[in-house]
Tab-separated table of C-alpha atoms and ligand atoms in Angstrom:
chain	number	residue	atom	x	y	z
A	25	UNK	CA	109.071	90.728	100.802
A	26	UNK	CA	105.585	91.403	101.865
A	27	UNK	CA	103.314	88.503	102.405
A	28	UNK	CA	100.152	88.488	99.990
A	29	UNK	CA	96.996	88.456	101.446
A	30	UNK	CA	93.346	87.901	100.238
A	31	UNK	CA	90.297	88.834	102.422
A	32	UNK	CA	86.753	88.235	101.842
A	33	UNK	CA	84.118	90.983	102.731
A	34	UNK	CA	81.111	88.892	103.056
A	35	UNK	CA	79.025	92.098	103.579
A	36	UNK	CA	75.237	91.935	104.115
A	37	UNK	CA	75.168	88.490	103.046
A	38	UNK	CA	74.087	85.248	105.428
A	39	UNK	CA	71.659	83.056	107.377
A	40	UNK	CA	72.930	80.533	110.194
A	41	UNK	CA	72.475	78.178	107.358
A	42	UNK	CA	74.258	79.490	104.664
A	43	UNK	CA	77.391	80.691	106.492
A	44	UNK	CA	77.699	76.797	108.011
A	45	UNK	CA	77.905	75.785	104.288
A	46	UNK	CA	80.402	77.955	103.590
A	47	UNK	CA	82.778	77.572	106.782
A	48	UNK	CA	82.252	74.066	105.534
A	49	UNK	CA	83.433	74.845	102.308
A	50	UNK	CA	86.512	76.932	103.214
A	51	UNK	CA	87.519	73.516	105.208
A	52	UNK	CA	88.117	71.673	102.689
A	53	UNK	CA	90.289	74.113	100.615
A	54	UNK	CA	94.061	73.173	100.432
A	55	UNK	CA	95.626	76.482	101.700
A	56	UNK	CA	98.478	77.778	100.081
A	57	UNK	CA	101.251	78.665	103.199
A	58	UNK	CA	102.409	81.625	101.761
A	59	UNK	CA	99.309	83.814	101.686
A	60	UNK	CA	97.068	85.670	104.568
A	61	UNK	CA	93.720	84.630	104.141
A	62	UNK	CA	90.718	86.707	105.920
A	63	UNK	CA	87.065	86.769	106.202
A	64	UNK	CA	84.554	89.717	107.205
A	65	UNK	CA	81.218	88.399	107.930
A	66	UNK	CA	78.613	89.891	108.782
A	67	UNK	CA	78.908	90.909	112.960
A	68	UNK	CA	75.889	88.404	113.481
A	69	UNK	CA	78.002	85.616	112.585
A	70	UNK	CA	81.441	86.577	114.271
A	71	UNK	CA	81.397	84.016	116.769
A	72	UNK	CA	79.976	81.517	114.623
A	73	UNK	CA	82.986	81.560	112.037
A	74	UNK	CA	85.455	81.860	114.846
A	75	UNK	CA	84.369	78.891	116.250
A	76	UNK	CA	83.547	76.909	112.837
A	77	UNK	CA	87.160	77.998	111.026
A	78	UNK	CA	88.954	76.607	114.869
A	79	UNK	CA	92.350	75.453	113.875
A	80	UNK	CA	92.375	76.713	109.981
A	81	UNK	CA	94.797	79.462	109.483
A	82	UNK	CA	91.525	81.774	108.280
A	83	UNK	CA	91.689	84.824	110.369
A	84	UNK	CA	88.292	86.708	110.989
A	85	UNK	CA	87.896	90.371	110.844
A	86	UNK	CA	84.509	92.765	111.496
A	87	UNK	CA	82.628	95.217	108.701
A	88	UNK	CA	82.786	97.858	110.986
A	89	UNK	CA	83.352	98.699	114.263
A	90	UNK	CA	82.783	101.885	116.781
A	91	UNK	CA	84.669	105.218	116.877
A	92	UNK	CA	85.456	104.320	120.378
A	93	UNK	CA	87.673	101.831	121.855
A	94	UNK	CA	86.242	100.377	124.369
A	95	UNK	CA	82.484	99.136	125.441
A	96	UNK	CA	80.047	101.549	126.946
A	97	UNK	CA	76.886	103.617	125.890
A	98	UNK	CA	76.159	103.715	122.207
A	99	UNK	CA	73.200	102.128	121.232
A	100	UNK	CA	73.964	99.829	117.957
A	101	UNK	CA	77.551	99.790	117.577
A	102	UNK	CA	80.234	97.240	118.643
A	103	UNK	CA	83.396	98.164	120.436
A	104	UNK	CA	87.037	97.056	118.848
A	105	UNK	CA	87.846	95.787	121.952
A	106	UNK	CA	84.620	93.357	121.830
A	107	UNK	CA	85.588	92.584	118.409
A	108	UNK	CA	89.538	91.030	119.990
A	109	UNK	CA	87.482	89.418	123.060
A	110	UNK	CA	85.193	87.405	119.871
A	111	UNK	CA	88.388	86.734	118.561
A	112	UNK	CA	88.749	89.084	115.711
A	113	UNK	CA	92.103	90.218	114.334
A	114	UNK	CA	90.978	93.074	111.722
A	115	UNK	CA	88.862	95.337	110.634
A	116	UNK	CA	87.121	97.146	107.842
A	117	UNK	CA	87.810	101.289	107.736
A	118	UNK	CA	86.249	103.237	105.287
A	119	UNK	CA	84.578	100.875	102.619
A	120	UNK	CA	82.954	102.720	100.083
A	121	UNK	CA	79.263	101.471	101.173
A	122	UNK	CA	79.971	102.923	104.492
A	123	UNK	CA	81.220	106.408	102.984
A	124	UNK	CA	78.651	106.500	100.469
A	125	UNK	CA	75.040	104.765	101.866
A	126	UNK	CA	76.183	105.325	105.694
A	127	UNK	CA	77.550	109.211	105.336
A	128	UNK	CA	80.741	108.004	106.902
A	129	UNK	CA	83.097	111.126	106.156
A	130	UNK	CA	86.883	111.511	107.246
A	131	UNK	CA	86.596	112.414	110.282
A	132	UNK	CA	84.740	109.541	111.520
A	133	UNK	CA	86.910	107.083	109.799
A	134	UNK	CA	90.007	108.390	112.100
A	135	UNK	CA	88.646	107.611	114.896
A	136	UNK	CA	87.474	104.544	113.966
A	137	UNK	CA	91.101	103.606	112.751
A	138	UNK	CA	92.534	104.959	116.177
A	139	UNK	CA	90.585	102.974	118.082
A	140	UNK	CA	90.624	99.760	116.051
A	141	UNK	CA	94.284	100.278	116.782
A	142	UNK	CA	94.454	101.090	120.121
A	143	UNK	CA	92.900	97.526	120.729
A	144	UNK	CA	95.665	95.577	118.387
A	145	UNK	CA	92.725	95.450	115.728
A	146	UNK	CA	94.263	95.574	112.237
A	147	UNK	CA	92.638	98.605	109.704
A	148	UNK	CA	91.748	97.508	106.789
A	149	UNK	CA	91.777	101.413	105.236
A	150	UNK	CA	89.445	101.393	102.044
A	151	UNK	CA	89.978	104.313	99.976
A	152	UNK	CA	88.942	104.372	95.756
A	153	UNK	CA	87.197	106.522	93.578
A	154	UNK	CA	83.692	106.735	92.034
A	155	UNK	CA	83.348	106.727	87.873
A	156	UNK	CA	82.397	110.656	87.908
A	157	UNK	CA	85.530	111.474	89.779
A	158	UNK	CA	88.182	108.901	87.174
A	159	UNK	CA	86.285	110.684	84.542
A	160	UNK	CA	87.282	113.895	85.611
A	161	UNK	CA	90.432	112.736	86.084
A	162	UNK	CA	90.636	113.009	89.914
A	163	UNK	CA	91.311	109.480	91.104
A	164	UNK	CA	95.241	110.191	92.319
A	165	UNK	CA	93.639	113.591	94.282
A	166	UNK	CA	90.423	111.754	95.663
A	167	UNK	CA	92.816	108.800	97.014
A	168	UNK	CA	95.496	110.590	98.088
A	169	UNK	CA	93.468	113.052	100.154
A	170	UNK	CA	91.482	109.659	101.769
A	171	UNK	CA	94.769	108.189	102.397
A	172	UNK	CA	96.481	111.731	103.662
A	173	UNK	CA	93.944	112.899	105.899
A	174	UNK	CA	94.799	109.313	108.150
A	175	UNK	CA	98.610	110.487	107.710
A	176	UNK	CA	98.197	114.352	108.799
A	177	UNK	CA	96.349	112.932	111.863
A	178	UNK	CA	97.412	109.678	113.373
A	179	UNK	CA	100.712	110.132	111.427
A	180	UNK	CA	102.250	107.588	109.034
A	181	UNK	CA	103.342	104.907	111.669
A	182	UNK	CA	100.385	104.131	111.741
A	183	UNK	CA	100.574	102.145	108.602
A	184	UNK	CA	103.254	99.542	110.208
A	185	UNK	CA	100.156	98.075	111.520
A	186	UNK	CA	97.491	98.125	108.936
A	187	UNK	CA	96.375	97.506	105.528
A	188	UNK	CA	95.215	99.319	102.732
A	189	UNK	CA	93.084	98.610	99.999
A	190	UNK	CA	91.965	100.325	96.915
A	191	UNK	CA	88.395	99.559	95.844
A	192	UNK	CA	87.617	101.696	93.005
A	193	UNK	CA	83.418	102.413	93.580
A	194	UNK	CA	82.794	102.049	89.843
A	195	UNK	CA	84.744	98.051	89.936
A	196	UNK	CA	82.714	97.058	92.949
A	197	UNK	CA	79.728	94.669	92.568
A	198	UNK	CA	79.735	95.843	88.960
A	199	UNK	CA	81.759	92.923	86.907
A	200	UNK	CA	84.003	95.735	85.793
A	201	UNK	CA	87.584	95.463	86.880
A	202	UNK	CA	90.227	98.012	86.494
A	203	UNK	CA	92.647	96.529	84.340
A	204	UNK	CA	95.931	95.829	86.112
A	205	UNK	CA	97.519	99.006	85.019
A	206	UNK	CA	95.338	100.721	86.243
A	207	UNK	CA	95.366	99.295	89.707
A	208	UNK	CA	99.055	98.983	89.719
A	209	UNK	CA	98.967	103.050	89.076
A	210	UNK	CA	97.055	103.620	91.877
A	211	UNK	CA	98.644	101.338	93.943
A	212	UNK	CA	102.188	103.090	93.097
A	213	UNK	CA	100.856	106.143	93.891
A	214	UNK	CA	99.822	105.134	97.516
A	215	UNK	CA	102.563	103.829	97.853
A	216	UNK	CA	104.709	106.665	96.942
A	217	UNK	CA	102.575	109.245	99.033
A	218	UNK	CA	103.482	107.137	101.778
A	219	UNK	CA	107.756	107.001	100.941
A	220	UNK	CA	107.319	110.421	100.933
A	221	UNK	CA	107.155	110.273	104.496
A	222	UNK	CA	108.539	106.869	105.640
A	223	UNK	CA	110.081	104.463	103.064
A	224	UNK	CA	110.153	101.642	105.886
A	225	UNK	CA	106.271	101.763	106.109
A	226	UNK	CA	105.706	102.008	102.669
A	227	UNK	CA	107.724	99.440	101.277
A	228	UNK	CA	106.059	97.266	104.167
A	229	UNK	CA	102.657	97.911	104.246
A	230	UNK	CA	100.513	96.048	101.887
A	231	UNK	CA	98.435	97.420	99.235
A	232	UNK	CA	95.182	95.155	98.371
A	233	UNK	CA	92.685	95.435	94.989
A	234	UNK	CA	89.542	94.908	95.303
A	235	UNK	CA	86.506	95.348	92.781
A	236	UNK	CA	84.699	92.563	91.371
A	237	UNK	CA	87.804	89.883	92.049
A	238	UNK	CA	87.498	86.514	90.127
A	239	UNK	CA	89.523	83.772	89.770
A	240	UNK	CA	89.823	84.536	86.302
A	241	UNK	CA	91.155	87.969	86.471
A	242	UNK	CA	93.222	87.353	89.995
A	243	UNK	CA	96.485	86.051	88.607
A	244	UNK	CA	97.034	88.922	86.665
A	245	UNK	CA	95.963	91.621	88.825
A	246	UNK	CA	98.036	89.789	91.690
A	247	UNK	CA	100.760	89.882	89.528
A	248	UNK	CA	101.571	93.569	89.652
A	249	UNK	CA	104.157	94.733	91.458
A	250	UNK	CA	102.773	97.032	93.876
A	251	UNK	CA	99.406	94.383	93.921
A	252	UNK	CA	99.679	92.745	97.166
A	253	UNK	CA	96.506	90.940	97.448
A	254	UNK	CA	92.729	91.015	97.174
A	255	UNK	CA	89.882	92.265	98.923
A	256	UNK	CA	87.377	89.877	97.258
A	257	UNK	CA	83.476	90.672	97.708
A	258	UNK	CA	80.846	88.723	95.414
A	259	UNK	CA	83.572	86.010	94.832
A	260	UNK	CA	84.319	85.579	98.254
A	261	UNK	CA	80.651	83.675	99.300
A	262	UNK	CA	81.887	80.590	97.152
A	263	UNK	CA	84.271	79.069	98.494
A	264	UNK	CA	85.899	77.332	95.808
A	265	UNK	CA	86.041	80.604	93.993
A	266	UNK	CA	87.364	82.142	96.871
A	267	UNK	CA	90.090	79.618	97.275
A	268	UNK	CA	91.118	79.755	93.664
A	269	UNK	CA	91.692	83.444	94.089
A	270	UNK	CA	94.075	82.571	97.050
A	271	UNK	CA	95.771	80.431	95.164
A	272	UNK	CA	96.390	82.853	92.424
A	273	UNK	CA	97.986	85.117	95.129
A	274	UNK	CA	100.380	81.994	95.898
A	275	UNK	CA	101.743	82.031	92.846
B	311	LIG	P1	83.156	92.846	94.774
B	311	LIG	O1	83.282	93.711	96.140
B	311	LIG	O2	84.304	91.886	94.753
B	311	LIG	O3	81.812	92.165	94.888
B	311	LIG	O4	83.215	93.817	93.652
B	311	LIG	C1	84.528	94.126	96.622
B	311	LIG	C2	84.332	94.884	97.920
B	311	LIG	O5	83.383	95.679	98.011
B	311	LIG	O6	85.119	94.731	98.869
């Protein structure tokens, strides 16, 4: 069985102020046992959430990190392996901001994934579709070639240590969800390009949605089967919304 898990991706989003609030907040939520919970803040507030979620079973993951393992000589970028000395445990590969405002393209995101790995970091691999490309009825070919260009280089194993999440562009920040068909078809078709070449890692790896997450639309979303989770953006910076999403993954 894999274990659900439910991350928030706090993106640009923060002052010293507001993030104290909502470590405070996250405090006080009763935690289901069963589920994974994450947060990405912002890199600015890293330490601060390690040290303000001490002794809550909240693990803390970066936006982004460098194409290169370890620290050295390029200007504005954090290592992976400065991201596990903050006490980080994941990280974000590949979210559709960062392919689409940043110019991130494929072959940046492999190294990135390498070398998040090649510190212990956790990927979080973000792959999903923009409205032009499900109109044209490309979404299976546009994901599968995001997904299969990390397989035809770093090989499938690579996926027994790392998550994957589908974030259609046109459901994120928008209010519109894909309905939970149309998650769960994407979500069996990741998994099955995977099985094609290891069953083990597919069948293990988990498979999070994410795309304007709610409370109100989490239970049944979560309750697909190939729906392992959320990746939870807007939602995530209130933290009782963000804890009755976890709970709806408990369930
Ligand atoms: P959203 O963002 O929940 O605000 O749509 C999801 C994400 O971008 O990870």
């Amino acid at each position: 069985m894999r274990r659900p898990m439910v991350a928030g991706n706090w993106k640009m989003h923060g002052t010293r102020a507001s993030v104290a609030e909502l470590i405070n907040g996250l405090g006080q939520l009763a935690l289901p046992s069963g589920v994974d919970v994450a947060v990405f803040p912002p890199c600015l507030h890293i330490n601060q959430v390690i040290d303000g979620l001490k002794g809550l079973p909240i693990q803390v993951g970066a936006q982004n990190a460098a194409v290169q393992a370890q620290q050295g000589a390029l200007t504005g970028e954090i290592a992976p392996s400065q991201l596990v000395d903050a006490g980080c445990t994941l990280v974000l590969v590949g979210h559709s901001e960062r392919r689409q405002i940043m110019g991130e393209q494929d072959g940046t995101l492999i190294r990135k994934f390498a070398a998040a790995q090649a510190c212990g970091l956790i990927p979080v691999l973000c792959v999903g579709e923009t409205l032009e490309q499900r109109e044209a009825g490309k979404t299976l070919e546009v994901v599968g070639r995001q997904l299969g260009c990390i397989i035809e280089d770093l090989g499938v194993g690579v996926f027994a240590q790392a998550v994957i999440a589908y974030e259609p562009v046109w459901a994120i920040g928008t209010g519109l969800t894909a309905s939970p068909q149309q998650a769960q078809d994407v979500h069996a078709a990741i998994r099955a390009q995977l099985a094609a070449e290891n069953s083990e890692v597919a069948q293990g790896v988990r498979l999070l949605y994410g795309g304007s997450v709610k409370a109100a639309n989490a239970v049944e979303l979560f309750g697909m089967p190939d729906i392992d989770g959320g990746l939870i953006g807007g939602a995530s910076l209130n933290a009782d919304e963000f804890g009755a999403i976890i709970r709806a993954a408990g369930n």
